Short mmCIF file of C-alpha atoms (C1' of nucleotides) in Angstrom, two decimals:
data_model
loop_
_atom_site.label_atom_id
_atom_site.label_comp_id
_atom_site.label_asym_id
_atom_site.label_seq_id
_atom_site.Cartn_x
_atom_site.Cartn_y
_atom_site.Cartn_z
CA MET A 174 7.91 -3.62 4.65
CA PRO A 175 5.41 -6.35 5.01
CA GLU A 176 3.16 -7.70 2.42
CA LEU A 177 0.77 -10.59 2.56
CA PRO A 178 3.54 -13.31 2.74
CA GLU A 179 5.47 -11.34 5.62
CA VAL A 180 2.31 -10.87 7.63
CA GLU A 181 0.79 -14.26 7.15
CA THR A 182 4.38 -15.71 8.08
CA THR A 183 4.34 -13.34 11.08
CA ARG A 184 0.96 -14.54 12.04
CA ARG A 185 1.79 -18.46 11.74
CA SER A 186 4.94 -17.67 14.08
CA PHE A 187 2.94 -16.39 17.13
CA ALA A 188 -0.75 -17.53 16.73
CA GLU A 189 -0.64 -20.91 18.30
CA ARG A 190 1.86 -19.81 21.07
CA ILE A 191 -0.24 -16.80 22.09
CA GLU A 192 -3.68 -18.39 21.86
CA GLY A 193 -5.36 -18.95 25.28
CA ALA A 194 -3.00 -16.72 27.14
CA THR A 195 -4.12 -13.93 29.46
CA VAL A 196 -3.19 -10.26 29.04
CA ARG A 197 -1.04 -9.23 32.33
CA GLN A 198 0.02 -5.74 30.99
CA VAL A 199 0.11 -3.39 28.04
CA ARG A 200 3.10 -1.11 27.37
CA LEU A 201 2.93 1.88 24.91
CA GLY A 202 5.82 3.56 23.36
CA LYS A 203 5.65 6.67 20.89
CA PRO A 204 2.47 7.00 18.97
CA LEU A 205 1.68 4.74 16.03
CA ARG A 206 -0.36 5.66 13.10
CA TRP A 207 -3.65 5.63 15.37
CA PRO A 208 -4.29 5.76 18.81
CA LEU A 209 -5.22 2.44 20.60
CA GLY A 210 -8.71 3.36 21.05
CA CYS A 211 -9.24 2.47 24.54
CA PRO A 212 -7.31 2.60 27.70
CA PRO A 213 -4.54 -0.09 27.90
CA GLU A 214 -5.52 -1.40 31.22
CA ALA A 215 -8.93 -2.19 29.53
CA LEU A 216 -7.01 -5.09 28.18
CA VAL A 217 -5.71 -6.48 31.08
CA ALA A 218 -7.07 -10.05 32.44
CA GLN A 219 -8.64 -10.93 28.84
CA THR A 220 -7.62 -14.10 27.07
CA VAL A 221 -6.26 -13.88 23.71
CA GLY A 222 -7.88 -15.93 20.90
CA SER A 223 -6.83 -17.11 17.74
CA ALA A 224 -5.16 -14.65 15.30
CA SER A 225 -6.20 -14.38 11.84
CA ARG A 226 -5.32 -12.03 8.81
CA ARG A 227 -7.26 -9.84 6.22
CA GLY A 228 -5.08 -8.43 3.64
CA LYS A 229 -1.93 -6.98 5.49
CA TYR A 230 -3.87 -6.58 8.79
CA LEU A 231 -3.85 -8.92 11.58
CA TRP A 232 -6.67 -9.56 13.97
CA LEU A 233 -5.93 -10.44 17.54
CA PRO A 234 -9.32 -11.39 19.32
CA LEU A 235 -9.69 -10.87 22.75
CA GLU A 236 -12.87 -11.65 25.05
CA ARG A 237 -14.25 -8.12 24.60
CA GLY A 238 -13.24 -6.94 20.95
CA GLY A 239 -9.77 -7.30 19.74
CA LEU A 240 -6.75 -5.61 18.29
CA LEU A 241 -6.35 -4.66 14.70
CA MET A 242 -2.49 -4.67 13.92
CA HIS A 243 -0.73 -3.46 10.73
CA LEU A 244 2.76 -3.48 10.17
CA GLY A 245 2.98 -0.25 7.98
CA MET A 246 6.35 -0.07 6.11
CA SER A 247 8.75 -0.92 8.63
CA GLY A 248 7.02 -2.71 11.46
CA SER A 249 7.62 -6.34 12.65
CA LEU A 250 6.25 -8.37 15.52
CA ALA A 251 8.24 -10.53 17.75
CA PHE A 252 6.73 -13.10 20.47
CA SER A 253 9.05 -14.05 23.22
CA GLU A 254 8.24 -16.64 25.80
CA VAL A 255 10.99 -15.61 27.95
CA PRO A 256 11.16 -12.18 29.51
CA VAL A 257 11.81 -9.26 26.97
CA SER A 258 14.33 -6.64 27.39
CA PRO A 259 12.94 -3.13 28.37
CA PRO A 260 11.37 -1.63 25.07
CA GLY A 261 14.02 0.03 23.00
CA ALA A 262 13.64 3.37 20.98
CA HIS A 263 11.43 1.55 18.25
CA ASP A 264 9.46 -0.67 20.25
CA HIS A 265 5.96 0.89 20.71
CA PHE A 266 3.65 -1.74 21.86
CA ASP A 267 3.78 -4.72 24.23
CA LEU A 268 1.30 -7.19 24.88
CA VAL A 269 2.63 -8.79 28.01
CA THR A 270 0.64 -12.14 28.36
CA SER A 271 0.84 -15.30 30.62
CA ARG A 272 2.75 -16.97 27.84
CA GLY A 273 5.04 -14.56 26.76
CA THR A 274 5.25 -10.95 25.38
CA LEU A 275 4.18 -9.94 21.97
CA ARG A 276 6.12 -6.81 20.94
CA LEU A 277 5.67 -4.54 17.97
CA THR A 278 8.90 -2.86 16.65
CA ASP A 279 8.44 0.09 14.13
CA PRO A 280 10.94 2.64 13.42
CA ARG A 281 8.80 4.47 10.94
CA ARG A 282 5.66 4.12 13.03
CA PHE A 283 3.44 3.80 9.94
CA GLY A 284 1.97 0.65 11.64
CA ALA A 285 -0.88 0.52 14.07
CA VAL A 286 -2.46 -1.34 16.78
CA VAL A 287 -6.19 -0.22 17.33
CA TRP A 288 -8.80 -1.87 19.43
CA SER A 289 -12.11 -2.52 18.02
CA PRO A 290 -15.34 -3.76 19.52
CA ALA A 291 -15.30 -6.72 16.78
CA LEU A 292 -13.95 -7.47 13.37
CA ASP A 293 -17.12 -6.31 11.47
CA ASP A 294 -17.68 -3.31 13.79
CA GLY A 295 -16.02 -0.04 14.92
CA PRO A 296 -12.64 0.83 13.47
CA ALA A 297 -11.78 -2.43 12.21
CA ALA A 298 -14.71 -2.72 10.19
CA LYS A 299 -14.20 0.63 8.73
CA LEU A 300 -10.46 0.02 7.94
CA LEU A 301 -11.35 -3.43 6.09
CA ALA A 302 -14.45 -2.16 4.52
CA THR A 303 -12.76 -1.41 0.91
CA LEU A 304 -10.43 -4.38 0.95
CA GLY A 305 -10.68 -6.64 -2.19
CA LEU A 306 -10.52 -10.44 -2.25
CA GLU A 307 -8.14 -12.42 -0.69
CA PRO A 308 -5.74 -13.86 -3.34
CA PHE A 309 -6.35 -17.54 -2.27
CA ASP A 310 -10.23 -16.96 -2.16
CA PRO A 311 -11.55 -19.31 -4.72
CA ALA A 312 -13.61 -16.36 -6.10
CA PHE A 313 -10.42 -14.69 -7.05
CA ASP A 314 -9.62 -15.37 -10.67
CA GLY A 315 -9.30 -13.62 -14.10
CA GLY A 316 -12.70 -13.09 -14.34
CA HIS A 317 -12.92 -11.27 -11.32
CA LEU A 318 -9.81 -9.24 -12.12
CA HIS A 319 -11.26 -8.21 -15.36
CA ARG A 320 -14.77 -7.22 -13.89
CA ALA A 321 -13.04 -5.49 -11.05
CA LEU A 322 -10.82 -3.35 -13.25
CA ARG A 323 -13.20 -2.44 -15.96
CA GLY A 324 -13.28 1.16 -16.86
CA ARG A 325 -10.51 2.10 -14.64
CA ARG A 326 -7.70 4.21 -16.19
CA VAL A 327 -5.03 4.05 -13.36
CA ALA A 328 -2.23 1.88 -14.38
CA ILE A 329 -2.49 -1.78 -13.65
CA LYS A 330 0.39 -1.56 -11.05
CA GLN A 331 -1.35 1.01 -9.05
CA ALA A 332 -4.32 -0.53 -9.12
CA LEU A 333 -3.15 -3.79 -7.58
CA LEU A 334 -1.31 -1.72 -5.09
CA ALA A 335 -4.71 -0.08 -4.15
CA GLY A 336 -5.81 -3.36 -2.63
CA ASP A 337 -9.49 -2.85 -3.38
CA VAL A 338 -9.43 -5.40 -5.95
CA VAL A 339 -7.30 -8.08 -4.52
CA VAL A 340 -5.18 -7.76 -1.38
CA GLY A 341 -1.87 -8.45 -0.38
CA ALA A 342 0.38 -7.99 -3.20
CA GLY A 343 2.43 -4.72 -2.31
CA ASN A 344 5.37 -3.25 -4.32
CA ILE A 345 7.59 -6.16 -4.47
CA TYR A 346 4.84 -8.67 -5.39
CA ALA A 347 3.13 -6.48 -7.68
CA CYS A 348 6.17 -5.91 -9.69
CA GLU A 349 7.00 -9.53 -9.72
CA ALA A 350 3.42 -10.77 -10.63
CA LEU A 351 3.28 -8.33 -13.36
CA PHE A 352 6.49 -9.73 -14.70
CA GLU A 353 5.68 -13.29 -14.59
CA ALA A 354 2.30 -12.35 -16.42
CA ARG A 355 4.21 -10.40 -18.92
CA ILE A 356 1.93 -7.28 -18.59
CA ASP A 357 3.31 -3.69 -18.63
CA PRO A 358 2.79 -2.01 -15.40
CA ARG A 359 1.89 1.18 -16.97
CA THR A 360 -1.20 -0.40 -18.92
CA ALA A 361 -4.47 1.35 -17.96
CA ALA A 362 -6.12 -1.11 -15.65
CA GLY A 363 -9.42 -1.34 -17.66
CA ARG A 364 -7.45 -2.15 -20.90
CA VAL A 365 -5.82 -5.43 -19.40
CA SER A 366 -7.49 -8.24 -21.60
CA ARG A 367 -9.42 -10.98 -20.11
CA ALA A 368 -6.64 -13.37 -21.19
CA ARG A 369 -4.20 -11.37 -19.50
CA CYS A 370 -5.89 -11.08 -16.36
CA GLU A 371 -6.36 -14.80 -16.13
CA ARG A 372 -2.51 -14.91 -16.51
CA LEU A 373 -2.24 -12.17 -13.74
CA ALA A 374 -4.43 -13.95 -11.18
CA THR A 375 -2.55 -17.05 -11.63
CA ALA A 376 0.71 -15.00 -11.35
CA ILE A 377 -0.42 -13.14 -8.15
CA ARG A 378 -1.34 -16.39 -6.52
CA ARG A 379 1.90 -18.43 -7.29
CA ILE A 380 4.08 -15.46 -6.35
CA LEU A 381 2.40 -14.98 -2.93
CA ALA A 382 2.49 -18.79 -2.60
CA GLN A 383 5.97 -19.09 -3.46
CA ALA A 384 7.03 -16.35 -1.16
CA LEU A 385 4.85 -17.58 1.82
CA GLU A 386 6.92 -21.05 1.37
CA LEU A 387 9.90 -18.97 1.66
CA GLY A 388 9.01 -17.17 4.68
CA GLY A 389 8.55 -13.92 2.79
CA SER A 390 11.23 -11.30 1.80
CA THR A 391 13.93 -9.72 4.04
CA LEU A 392 15.26 -6.71 2.16
CA ARG A 393 16.70 -4.96 5.02
CA ASP A 394 15.26 -6.18 8.20
CA PHE A 395 11.97 -8.20 8.21
CA ARG A 396 11.80 -10.93 10.68
CA ASP A 397 8.82 -13.29 11.85
CA ALA A 398 7.73 -13.66 15.46
CA HIS A 399 10.44 -16.19 15.86
CA GLY A 400 13.22 -13.68 14.58
CA MET A 401 13.62 -15.54 11.35
CA ALA A 402 14.44 -13.92 7.99
CA GLY A 403 12.67 -14.74 4.76
CA SER A 404 14.37 -15.63 1.53
CA PHE A 405 11.93 -14.78 -1.42
CA GLN A 406 14.20 -11.53 -2.29
CA GLN A 407 16.62 -13.94 -3.88
CA HIS A 408 14.12 -15.06 -6.18
CA ALA A 409 13.00 -11.92 -7.37
CA ALA A 410 13.10 -11.45 -11.19
CA VAL A 411 12.71 -7.73 -11.35
CA TYR A 412 12.33 -6.26 -8.04
CA GLY A 413 15.45 -4.20 -6.93
CA ARG A 414 17.47 -5.25 -10.03
CA GLN A 415 17.33 -1.97 -11.98
CA GLY A 416 20.00 -2.22 -14.76
CA GLU A 417 20.63 -5.82 -14.38
CA PRO A 418 19.71 -8.21 -17.00
CA CYS A 419 16.37 -9.43 -17.32
CA LEU A 420 16.62 -13.24 -16.51
CA VAL A 421 14.39 -14.07 -19.56
CA CYS A 422 15.54 -11.96 -22.40
CA GLY A 423 18.76 -10.06 -21.16
CA THR A 424 17.50 -6.76 -21.50
CA PRO A 425 18.25 -4.33 -18.69
CA VAL A 426 15.67 -4.11 -15.90
CA ARG A 427 14.03 -0.63 -15.96
CA ARG A 428 13.00 1.37 -12.87
CA ILE A 429 10.17 3.96 -13.15
CA VAL A 430 8.25 5.72 -10.55
CA GLN A 431 4.53 5.34 -10.28
CA ALA A 432 2.53 7.01 -7.64
CA GLN A 433 5.58 7.83 -5.82
CA ARG A 434 6.54 4.13 -5.81
CA SER A 435 9.33 2.21 -7.64
CA THR A 436 8.22 -0.03 -10.36
CA PHE A 437 10.64 -2.55 -11.85
CA PHE A 438 9.75 -4.28 -15.21
CA CYS A 439 11.37 -5.40 -18.42
CA ALA A 440 10.29 -3.39 -21.15
CA HIS A 441 10.78 -6.33 -23.66
CA CYS A 442 9.19 -8.95 -22.02
CA GLN A 443 6.23 -6.79 -20.50
CA ARG A 444 4.58 -5.20 -23.46
CA ARG A 445 1.04 -3.91 -24.42
"C1'" DC B 180 -16.98 7.93 -8.65
"C1'" DT B 181 -12.15 8.24 -10.22
"C1'" DG B 182 -7.56 9.67 -9.99
"C1'" DG B 183 -3.50 12.05 -8.28
"C1'" DG B 184 -0.58 13.62 -4.88
"C1'" DC B 185 0.58 14.34 0.06
"C1'" DT B 186 1.48 12.87 4.33
"C1'" DC B 187 3.03 10.21 8.61
"C1'" DC B 188 8.35 8.86 10.43
"C1'" DT B 189 13.20 7.33 10.79
"C1'" DG B 190 17.02 4.86 8.98
"C1'" DT B 191 20.28 3.90 5.34
"C1'" DC B 192 23.09 4.78 1.68
"C1'" DA B 193 25.42 7.11 -2.30
"C1'" DG B 194 27.61 11.11 -3.89
"C1'" DC B 195 30.09 15.20 -2.96
"C1'" DT C 91 33.99 13.08 8.49
"C1'" DG C 92 29.85 15.17 7.40
"C1'" DC C 93 26.08 17.24 5.05
"C1'" DT C 94 22.44 16.46 1.47
"C1'" DG C 95 18.87 14.16 -1.15
"C1'" DA C 96 17.01 10.00 -2.44
"C1'" DC C 97 14.85 6.11 -1.44
"C1'" DA C 98 12.44 2.51 1.60
"C1'" DG C 99 8.07 -3.63 1.79
"C1'" DG C 100 1.87 1.14 3.19
"C1'" DA C 101 -2.28 3.17 2.55
"C1'" DG C 102 -5.55 6.79 4.52
"C1'" DC C 103 -7.23 11.14 3.24
"C1'" DC C 104 -8.08 15.55 0.83
"C1'" DC C 105 -8.99 17.71 -3.06
"C1'" DA C 106 -10.03 18.43 -8.29
#
DNA sequence: CTGGGCTCCTGTCAGC
DNA sequence: TGCTGACAGGAGCCCA
Protein backbone atom coordinates (compact mmCIF):
# COMPACT_ATOMS: atom_id res chain seq x y z
CA MET A 1 0.00 0.00 0.00
CA PRO A 2 2.11 2.78 1.24
CA GLU A 3 4.87 4.34 -0.76
CA LEU A 4 6.97 7.28 0.36
CA PRO A 5 4.18 9.88 0.20
CA GLU A 6 1.83 7.73 2.28
CA VAL A 7 4.52 6.88 4.84
CA GLU A 8 5.63 10.50 5.13
CA THR A 9 2.02 11.70 5.35
CA THR A 10 1.51 9.19 8.14
CA ARG A 11 4.65 10.33 9.94
CA ARG A 12 3.65 13.97 9.79
CA SER A 13 0.19 13.19 11.09
CA PHE A 14 1.35 11.76 14.41
CA ALA A 15 4.99 12.71 15.04
CA GLU A 16 4.37 15.97 16.90
CA ARG A 17 1.50 14.56 18.88
CA ILE A 18 3.37 11.54 20.20
CA GLU A 19 6.74 13.17 20.83
CA GLY A 20 7.49 13.40 24.53
CA ALA A 21 4.83 10.85 25.49
CA THR A 22 5.53 8.05 27.91
CA VAL A 23 4.83 4.46 26.92
CA ARG A 24 2.21 2.96 29.21
CA GLN A 25 1.46 -0.36 27.58
CA VAL A 26 2.19 -2.39 24.46
CA ARG A 27 -0.42 -4.69 22.98
CA LEU A 28 0.45 -7.25 20.31
CA GLY A 29 -2.02 -8.95 17.96
CA LYS A 30 -1.20 -11.63 15.43
CA PRO A 31 2.41 -11.99 14.31
CA LEU A 32 3.63 -9.45 11.77
CA ARG A 33 6.43 -9.97 9.29
CA TRP A 34 9.07 -10.13 12.03
CA PRO A 35 8.84 -10.49 15.79
CA LEU A 36 9.13 -7.34 17.89
CA GLY A 37 12.52 -8.46 19.09
CA CYS A 38 12.12 -7.51 22.73
CA PRO A 39 9.66 -8.19 25.52
CA PRO A 40 6.81 -5.68 25.09
CA GLU A 41 7.08 -4.73 28.79
CA ALA A 42 10.62 -3.51 28.13
CA LEU A 43 9.19 -0.50 26.27
CA VAL A 44 6.96 0.63 29.13
CA ALA A 45 7.92 3.87 30.91
CA GLN A 46 10.22 4.99 28.08
CA THR A 47 9.79 8.43 26.53
CA VAL A 48 9.02 8.65 22.82
CA GLY A 49 11.24 10.86 20.67
CA SER A 50 10.83 12.46 17.26
CA ALA A 51 9.63 10.09 14.53
CA SER A 52 11.69 10.03 11.33
CA ARG A 53 11.45 8.27 8.00
CA ARG A 54 13.95 6.45 5.82
CA GLY A 55 12.54 5.16 2.57
CA LYS A 56 9.26 3.50 3.50
CA TYR A 57 10.41 2.79 7.05
CA LEU A 58 9.47 4.85 10.08
CA TRP A 59 11.73 5.13 13.08
CA LEU A 60 10.21 5.91 16.45
CA PRO A 61 13.05 6.57 18.88
CA LEU A 62 12.68 5.61 22.53
CA GLU A 63 15.08 6.24 25.39
CA ARG A 64 16.72 2.87 24.87
CA GLY A 65 16.69 2.05 21.19
CA GLY A 66 13.55 2.54 19.16
CA LEU A 67 10.96 0.96 16.93
CA LEU A 68 11.44 0.49 13.21
CA MET A 69 8.04 0.28 11.56
CA HIS A 70 6.99 -0.72 8.07
CA LEU A 71 3.46 -0.67 6.69
CA GLY A 72 3.94 -3.42 4.12
CA MET A 73 1.17 -3.59 1.53
CA SER A 74 -1.88 -3.06 3.67
CA GLY A 75 -0.75 -1.37 6.86
CA SER A 76 -1.77 1.95 8.30
CA LEU A 77 -1.07 3.73 11.54
CA ALA A 78 -3.66 5.67 13.48
CA PHE A 79 -2.94 7.87 16.47
CA SER A 80 -5.84 8.50 18.80
CA GLU A 81 -5.71 10.91 21.70
CA VAL A 82 -8.91 9.48 23.13
CA PRO A 83 -9.23 5.89 24.39
CA VAL A 84 -9.30 3.44 21.50
CA SER A 85 -11.64 0.53 20.97
CA PRO A 86 -10.32 -2.92 21.81
CA PRO A 87 -8.04 -4.21 19.05
CA GLY A 88 -9.99 -5.60 16.11
CA ALA A 89 -9.07 -8.60 13.99
CA HIS A 90 -6.54 -6.57 11.98
CA ASP A 91 -5.06 -4.45 14.75
CA HIS A 92 -1.72 -6.05 15.51
CA PHE A 93 0.22 -3.46 17.45
CA ASP A 94 -0.86 -0.84 19.97
CA LEU A 95 1.58 1.55 21.57
CA VAL A 96 -0.44 3.03 24.42
CA THR A 97 1.15 6.24 25.66
CA SER A 98 0.39 9.12 27.98
CA ARG A 99 -0.68 11.20 24.95
CA GLY A 100 -2.68 8.59 23.09
CA THR A 101 -2.48 5.28 21.29
CA LEU A 102 -0.54 4.55 18.11
CA ARG A 103 -2.21 1.59 16.44
CA LEU A 104 -1.00 -0.45 13.47
CA THR A 105 -3.82 -1.99 11.46
CA ASP A 106 -2.61 -4.39 8.82
CA PRO A 107 -4.89 -7.06 7.31
CA ARG A 108 -2.19 -8.77 5.27
CA ARG A 109 0.45 -8.53 7.99
CA PHE A 110 3.35 -7.82 5.63
CA GLY A 111 4.12 -4.89 7.88
CA ALA A 112 6.44 -4.94 10.85
CA VAL A 113 7.37 -3.30 14.12
CA VAL A 114 10.87 -4.21 15.18
CA TRP A 115 12.80 -3.02 18.19
CA SER A 116 16.38 -2.02 17.47
CA PRO A 117 19.07 -0.66 19.79
CA ALA A 118 19.69 2.20 17.35
CA LEU A 119 18.96 3.27 13.81
CA ASP A 120 22.52 2.43 12.82
CA ASP A 121 22.78 -0.78 14.81
CA GLY A 122 20.94 -4.09 15.14
CA PRO A 123 17.98 -5.03 12.93
CA ALA A 124 17.32 -1.46 11.82
CA ALA A 125 20.84 -1.04 10.47
CA LYS A 126 20.58 -4.33 8.64
CA LEU A 127 17.22 -3.49 7.05
CA LEU A 128 18.26 0.00 6.00
CA ALA A 129 21.73 -0.94 4.81
CA THR A 130 20.90 -1.49 1.16
CA LEU A 131 18.59 1.48 0.68
CA GLY A 132 19.39 3.98 -2.04
CA LEU A 133 19.22 7.76 -1.87
CA GLU A 134 16.22 9.67 -0.63
CA PRO A 135 14.55 11.29 -3.65
CA PHE A 136 14.73 14.73 -2.04
CA ASP A 137 18.40 14.36 -1.17
CA PRO A 138 20.30 16.99 -3.18
CA ALA A 139 22.68 14.19 -4.23
CA PHE A 140 19.85 12.45 -6.04
CA ASP A 141 19.88 13.58 -9.64
CA GLY A 142 20.24 12.25 -13.16
CA GLY A 143 23.94 11.69 -12.72
CA HIS A 144 23.39 9.53 -9.68
CA LEU A 145 20.71 7.53 -11.44
CA HIS A 146 22.87 7.07 -14.49
CA ARG A 147 25.89 5.90 -12.47
CA ALA A 148 23.89 3.63 -10.18
CA LEU A 149 22.08 1.95 -13.08
CA ARG A 150 25.18 1.37 -15.17
CA GLY A 151 25.49 -2.22 -16.32
CA ARG A 152 22.20 -3.34 -14.85
CA ARG A 153 20.09 -5.42 -17.17
CA VAL A 154 16.85 -5.47 -15.20
CA ALA A 155 14.04 -3.37 -16.53
CA ILE A 156 14.13 0.23 -15.33
CA LYS A 157 10.76 -0.23 -13.64
CA GLN A 158 12.07 -3.11 -11.53
CA ALA A 159 15.27 -1.24 -10.75
CA LEU A 160 13.20 1.62 -9.33
CA LEU A 161 11.11 -0.73 -7.21
CA ALA A 162 14.19 -2.47 -5.84
CA GLY A 163 14.93 0.66 -3.81
CA ASP A 164 18.69 0.32 -3.82
CA VAL A 165 19.18 3.25 -6.19
CA VAL A 166 16.48 5.59 -4.97
CA VAL A 167 13.89 4.87 -2.29
CA GLY A 168 10.26 5.73 -2.02
CA ALA A 169 8.77 5.13 -5.46
CA GLY A 170 6.65 1.98 -5.31
CA ASN A 171 4.40 0.58 -7.98
CA ILE A 172 2.15 3.60 -8.46
CA TYR A 173 4.77 6.32 -8.46
CA ALA A 174 7.33 4.31 -10.46
CA CYS A 175 4.72 3.90 -13.22
CA GLU A 176 3.78 7.57 -13.03
CA ALA A 177 7.37 8.81 -13.04
CA LEU A 178 8.30 6.65 -16.02
CA PHE A 179 5.31 8.01 -17.89
CA GLU A 180 6.19 11.56 -17.05
CA ALA A 181 9.78 10.96 -18.18
CA ARG A 182 8.48 9.19 -21.33
CA ILE A 183 10.59 6.09 -20.70
CA ASP A 184 9.51 2.58 -21.66
CA PRO A 185 9.33 0.66 -18.36
CA ARG A 186 10.84 -2.42 -20.05
CA THR A 187 14.07 -0.68 -21.00
CA ALA A 188 17.15 -2.30 -19.46
CA ALA A 189 18.13 0.00 -16.59
CA GLY A 190 21.72 0.30 -17.79
CA ARG A 191 20.55 1.44 -21.20
CA VAL A 192 18.62 4.45 -20.04
CA SER A 193 20.52 7.43 -21.44
CA ARG A 194 21.99 10.16 -19.29
CA ALA A 195 19.43 12.61 -20.66
CA ARG A 196 16.59 10.28 -19.79
CA CYS A 197 18.04 9.70 -16.33
CA GLU A 198 17.89 13.47 -15.82
CA ARG A 199 14.25 13.50 -16.85
CA LEU A 200 13.52 10.49 -14.68
CA ALA A 201 15.12 11.96 -11.57
CA THR A 202 13.13 15.15 -12.06
CA ALA A 203 9.93 13.17 -12.64
CA ILE A 204 10.41 11.01 -9.54
CA ARG A 205 10.91 14.06 -7.36
CA ARG A 206 8.01 15.93 -8.89
CA ILE A 207 5.56 13.04 -8.68
CA LEU A 208 6.48 12.23 -5.09
CA ALA A 209 6.27 15.89 -4.10
CA GLN A 210 2.86 16.23 -5.72
CA ALA A 211 1.60 13.06 -4.04
CA LEU A 212 2.90 14.36 -0.71
CA GLU A 213 0.98 17.60 -1.18
CA LEU A 214 -2.17 15.59 -1.85
CA GLY A 215 -1.71 13.38 1.20
CA GLY A 216 -0.74 10.31 -0.80
CA SER A 217 -2.99 7.92 -2.70
CA THR A 218 -6.01 6.18 -1.29
CA LEU A 219 -6.78 3.26 -3.61
CA ARG A 220 -8.89 1.26 -1.22
CA ASP A 221 -8.26 2.11 2.37
CA PHE A 222 -5.16 4.19 3.01
CA ARG A 223 -5.56 6.66 5.85
CA ASP A 224 -3.04 8.81 7.68
CA ALA A 225 -2.81 8.74 11.47
CA HIS A 226 -5.67 11.27 11.60
CA GLY A 227 -7.84 8.97 9.50
CA MET A 228 -7.64 11.25 6.45
CA ALA A 229 -7.60 9.81 2.92
CA GLY A 230 -5.18 10.97 0.22
CA SER A 231 -6.22 12.07 -3.25
CA PHE A 232 -3.25 11.56 -5.59
CA GLN A 233 -4.99 8.59 -7.24
CA GLN A 234 -7.27 11.05 -9.02
CA HIS A 235 -4.19 12.51 -10.73
CA ALA A 236 -2.66 9.24 -11.89
CA ALA A 237 -1.96 9.41 -15.62
CA VAL A 238 -1.42 5.69 -16.18
CA TYR A 239 -1.67 3.70 -12.94
CA GLY A 240 -4.87 1.68 -12.86
CA ARG A 241 -5.97 3.11 -16.23
CA GLN A 242 -5.58 -0.03 -18.35
CA GLY A 243 -7.51 0.34 -21.62
CA GLU A 244 -8.33 3.99 -21.02
CA PRO A 245 -6.90 6.60 -23.39
CA CYS A 246 -3.50 8.07 -22.66
CA LEU A 247 -4.06 11.64 -21.47
CA VAL A 248 -1.41 12.85 -23.90
CA CYS A 249 -1.97 10.91 -27.13
CA GLY A 250 -5.16 8.90 -26.66
CA THR A 251 -3.54 5.50 -27.17
CA PRO A 252 -5.07 2.95 -24.77
CA VAL A 253 -2.95 2.53 -21.64
CA ARG A 254 -1.36 -0.90 -21.49
CA ARG A 255 -0.93 -3.18 -18.51
CA ILE A 256 1.91 -5.67 -18.44
CA VAL A 257 3.40 -7.74 -15.62
CA GLN A 258 6.99 -7.26 -14.53
CA ALA A 259 8.35 -9.27 -11.60
CA GLN A 260 4.82 -10.23 -10.61
CA ARG A 261 3.76 -6.58 -10.41
CA SER A 262 1.47 -4.68 -12.75
CA THR A 263 3.04 -1.98 -14.87
CA PHE A 264 0.89 0.59 -16.62
CA PHE A 265 2.29 2.62 -19.50
CA CYS A 266 1.57 4.25 -22.83
CA ALA A 267 3.32 2.31 -25.57
CA HIS A 268 3.23 5.36 -27.82
CA CYS A 269 4.53 8.04 -25.45
CA GLN A 270 7.00 5.76 -23.71
CA ARG A 271 9.35 4.45 -26.36
CA ARG A 272 13.01 3.53 -26.37
C1' DC B 1 27.48 -9.72 -8.28
C1' DT B 2 23.13 -9.98 -10.91
C1' DG B 3 18.65 -11.33 -11.78
C1' DG B 4 14.51 -14.12 -11.40
C1' DG B 5 11.05 -16.15 -8.77
C1' DC B 6 8.78 -17.22 -4.47
C1' DT B 7 6.92 -16.08 -0.28
C1' DC B 8 4.47 -14.08 3.66
C1' DC B 9 -1.33 -13.02 4.43
C1' DT B 10 -6.11 -11.46 3.88
C1' DG B 11 -9.64 -9.05 1.38
C1' DT B 12 -12.12 -7.82 -2.72
C1' DC B 13 -13.94 -8.26 -7.06
C1' DA B 14 -15.06 -10.23 -11.64
C1' DG B 15 -16.84 -14.06 -13.88
C1' DC B 16 -19.29 -18.28 -14.13
C1' DT C 1 -25.65 -17.18 -3.62
C1' DG C 2 -21.40 -19.61 -3.86
C1' DC C 3 -17.12 -20.89 -5.70
C1' DT C 4 -12.65 -19.88 -8.11
C1' DG C 5 -9.04 -17.30 -9.69
C1' DA C 6 -6.76 -12.95 -10.29
C1' DC C 7 -5.00 -9.21 -8.15
C1' DA C 8 -3.61 -5.75 -4.48
C1' DG C 9 0.27 0.31 -2.61
C1' DG C 10 6.34 -4.35 -0.36
C1' DA C 11 10.53 -6.40 -0.13
C1' DG C 12 13.49 -10.05 2.00
C1' DC C 13 15.42 -14.34 0.81
C1' DC C 14 17.01 -18.22 -1.76
C1' DC C 15 18.86 -20.13 -5.76
C1' DA C 16 21.01 -20.34 -10.39
